[in-house]
Short mmCIF file of C-alpha atoms in Angstrom, two decimals:
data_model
loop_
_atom_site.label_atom_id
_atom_site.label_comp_id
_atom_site.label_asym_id
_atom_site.label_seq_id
_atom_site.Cartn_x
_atom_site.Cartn_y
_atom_site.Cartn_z
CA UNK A 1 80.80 182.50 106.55
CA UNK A 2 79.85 179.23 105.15
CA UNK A 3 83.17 177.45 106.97
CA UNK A 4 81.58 178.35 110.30
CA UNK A 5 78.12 176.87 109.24
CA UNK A 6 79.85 173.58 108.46
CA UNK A 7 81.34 173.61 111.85
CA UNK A 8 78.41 174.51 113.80
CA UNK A 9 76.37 171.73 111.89
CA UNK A 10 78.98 169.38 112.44
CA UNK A 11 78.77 169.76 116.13
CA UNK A 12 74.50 169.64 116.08
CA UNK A 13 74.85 165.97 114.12
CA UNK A 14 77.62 164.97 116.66
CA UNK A 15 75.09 165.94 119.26
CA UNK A 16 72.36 164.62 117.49
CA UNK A 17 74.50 161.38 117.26
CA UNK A 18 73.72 161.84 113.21
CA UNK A 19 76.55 159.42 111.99
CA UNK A 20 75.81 159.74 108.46
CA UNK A 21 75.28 163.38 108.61
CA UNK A 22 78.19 163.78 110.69
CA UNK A 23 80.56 161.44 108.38
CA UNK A 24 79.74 163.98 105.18
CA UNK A 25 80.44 166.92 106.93
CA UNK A 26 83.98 165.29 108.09
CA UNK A 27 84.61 164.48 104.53
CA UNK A 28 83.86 168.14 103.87
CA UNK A 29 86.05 169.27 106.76
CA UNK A 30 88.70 167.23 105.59
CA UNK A 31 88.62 168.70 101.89
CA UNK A 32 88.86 171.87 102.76
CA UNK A 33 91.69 171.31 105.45
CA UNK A 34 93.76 169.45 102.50
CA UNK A 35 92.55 172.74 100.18
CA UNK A 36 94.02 175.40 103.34
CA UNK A 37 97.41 173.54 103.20
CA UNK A 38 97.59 173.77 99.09
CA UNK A 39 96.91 177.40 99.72
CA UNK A 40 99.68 178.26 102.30
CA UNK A 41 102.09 178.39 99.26
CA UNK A 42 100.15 180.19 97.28
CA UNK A 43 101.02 184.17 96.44
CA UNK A 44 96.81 185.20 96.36
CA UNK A 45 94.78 183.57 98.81
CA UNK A 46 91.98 183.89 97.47
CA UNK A 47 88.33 185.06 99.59
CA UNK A 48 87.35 182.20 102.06
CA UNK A 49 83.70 181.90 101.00
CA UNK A 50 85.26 181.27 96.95
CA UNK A 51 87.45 178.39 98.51
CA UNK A 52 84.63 176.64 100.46
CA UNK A 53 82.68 176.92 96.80
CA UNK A 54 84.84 175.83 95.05
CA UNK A 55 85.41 172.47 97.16
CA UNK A 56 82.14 171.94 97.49
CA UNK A 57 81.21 172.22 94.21
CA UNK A 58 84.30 170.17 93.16
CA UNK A 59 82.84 167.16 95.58
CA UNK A 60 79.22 167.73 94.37
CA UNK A 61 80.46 166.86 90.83
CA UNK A 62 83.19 163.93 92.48
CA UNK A 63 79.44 162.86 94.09
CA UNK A 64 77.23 163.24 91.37
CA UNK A 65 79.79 161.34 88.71
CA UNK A 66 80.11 157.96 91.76
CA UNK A 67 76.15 158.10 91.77
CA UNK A 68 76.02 157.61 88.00
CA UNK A 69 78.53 154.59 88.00
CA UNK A 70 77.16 152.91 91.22
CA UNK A 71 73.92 152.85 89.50
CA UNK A 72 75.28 151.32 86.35
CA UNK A 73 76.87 148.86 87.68
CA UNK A 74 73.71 147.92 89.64
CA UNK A 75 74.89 148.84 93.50
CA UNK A 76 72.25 150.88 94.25
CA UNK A 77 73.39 150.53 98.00
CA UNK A 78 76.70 152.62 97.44
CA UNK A 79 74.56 155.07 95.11
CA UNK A 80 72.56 156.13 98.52
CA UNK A 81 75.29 156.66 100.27
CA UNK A 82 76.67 158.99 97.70
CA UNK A 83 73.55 160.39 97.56
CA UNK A 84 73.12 161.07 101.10
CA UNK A 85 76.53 162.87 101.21
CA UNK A 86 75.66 165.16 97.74
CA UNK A 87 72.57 166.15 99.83
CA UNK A 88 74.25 167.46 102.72
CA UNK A 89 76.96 168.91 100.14
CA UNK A 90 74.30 170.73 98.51
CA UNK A 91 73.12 172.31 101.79
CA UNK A 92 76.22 174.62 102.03
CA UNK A 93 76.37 175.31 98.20
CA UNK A 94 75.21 178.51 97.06
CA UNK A 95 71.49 178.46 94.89
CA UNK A 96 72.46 176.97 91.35
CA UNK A 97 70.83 179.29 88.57
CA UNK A 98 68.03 177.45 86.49
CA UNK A 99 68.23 176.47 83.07
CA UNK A 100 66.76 179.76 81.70
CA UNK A 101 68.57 181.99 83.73
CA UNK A 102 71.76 180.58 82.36
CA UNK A 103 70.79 181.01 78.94
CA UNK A 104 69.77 185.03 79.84
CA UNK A 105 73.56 184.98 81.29
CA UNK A 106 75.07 182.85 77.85
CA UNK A 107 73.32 185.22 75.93
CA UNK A 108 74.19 188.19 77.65
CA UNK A 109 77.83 187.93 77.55
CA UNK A 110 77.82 186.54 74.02
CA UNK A 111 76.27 189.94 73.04
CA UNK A 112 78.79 192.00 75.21
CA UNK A 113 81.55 190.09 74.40
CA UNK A 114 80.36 189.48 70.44
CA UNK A 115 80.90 186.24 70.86
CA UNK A 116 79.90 184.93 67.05
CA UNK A 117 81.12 181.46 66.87
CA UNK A 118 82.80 178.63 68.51
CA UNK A 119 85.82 179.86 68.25
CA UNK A 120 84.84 182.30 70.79
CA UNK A 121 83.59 179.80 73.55
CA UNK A 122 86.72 180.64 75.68
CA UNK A 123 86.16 184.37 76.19
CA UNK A 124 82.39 183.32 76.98
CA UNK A 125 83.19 180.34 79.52
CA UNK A 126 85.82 182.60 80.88
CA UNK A 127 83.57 185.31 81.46
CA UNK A 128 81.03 183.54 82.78
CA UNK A 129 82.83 181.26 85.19
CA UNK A 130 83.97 184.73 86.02
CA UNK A 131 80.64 186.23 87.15
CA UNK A 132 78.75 183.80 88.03
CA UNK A 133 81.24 180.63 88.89
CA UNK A 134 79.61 179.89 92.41
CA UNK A 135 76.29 179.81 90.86
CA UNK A 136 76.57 177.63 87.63
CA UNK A 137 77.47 173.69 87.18
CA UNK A 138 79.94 174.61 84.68
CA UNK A 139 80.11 171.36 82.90
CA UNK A 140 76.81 172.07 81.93
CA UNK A 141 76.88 175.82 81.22
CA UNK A 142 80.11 174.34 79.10
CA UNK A 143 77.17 172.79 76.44
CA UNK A 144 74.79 175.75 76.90
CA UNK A 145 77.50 178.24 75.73
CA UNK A 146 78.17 175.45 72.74
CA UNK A 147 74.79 175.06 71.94
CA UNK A 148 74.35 179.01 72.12
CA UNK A 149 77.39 179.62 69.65
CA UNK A 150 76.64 177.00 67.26
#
């Protein structure tokens, strides 16, 4: 399980006396403490690995979007830190597809599903968040399956 990867890494960088490494993957630990309490209410909990994705992925993006900013507003400082943390992020995320394996996938469920216009980009982006949600920045896959339907 990924959650028990996280926790064995964080006590190597503790050991290691890693403080950066070992800050991220307390900010990680944190996130997906807060996301366990959110879930104790919930009526379907769902798989443990699909949490862990999905916060990681969420904090990628969170990461990602602060890197962007930082670096227009010239502080490249707080950009490397940001991207320090999105690296050891990234570690625990499952492989992203490439480009042209998303477009197989778009094109694939657009022919399943036939998907014909725009209209139609729900039942696509639903689908494929479906099958392959873990695997797929879906704010890009988002302009793929636009691009695919135009």
């Amino acid at each position: 399980m990924i959650r028990d990867e996280i926790k064995s890494a964080q006590v190597a960088a503790m050991k290691a006396g890693d403080k950066p490494r070992t800050a991220a993957i307390r900010l990680i630990m944190a996130k997906l403490k807060d996301r366990d309490i959110e879930l104790r209410t919930a009526s379907q909990v769902p798989d443990d690995d699909a949490v862990v994705v999905e916060v990681l992925q969420k904090m990628a993006k969170q990461r990602r979007e602060s890197i962007a900013l930082y670096q227009q507003g010239g502080r490249q400082e707080l950009a490397d830190a940001e991207q320090a943390e999105l690296a050891v992020i990234e570690e625990y995320l499952p492989s992203q597809m490439d480009e042209a394996a998303t477009n197989a996938a778009i094109a694939a469920i657009k022919a399943e599903l036939g998907a014909t216009s725009v209209k139609d980009m729900g039942k696509v982006m639903a689908e494929l968040k479906a099958r392959h949600g873990t695997e797929l920045d879906m704010s890009k896959a988002s302009g793929l399956v636009k691009a695919a339907l135009a």
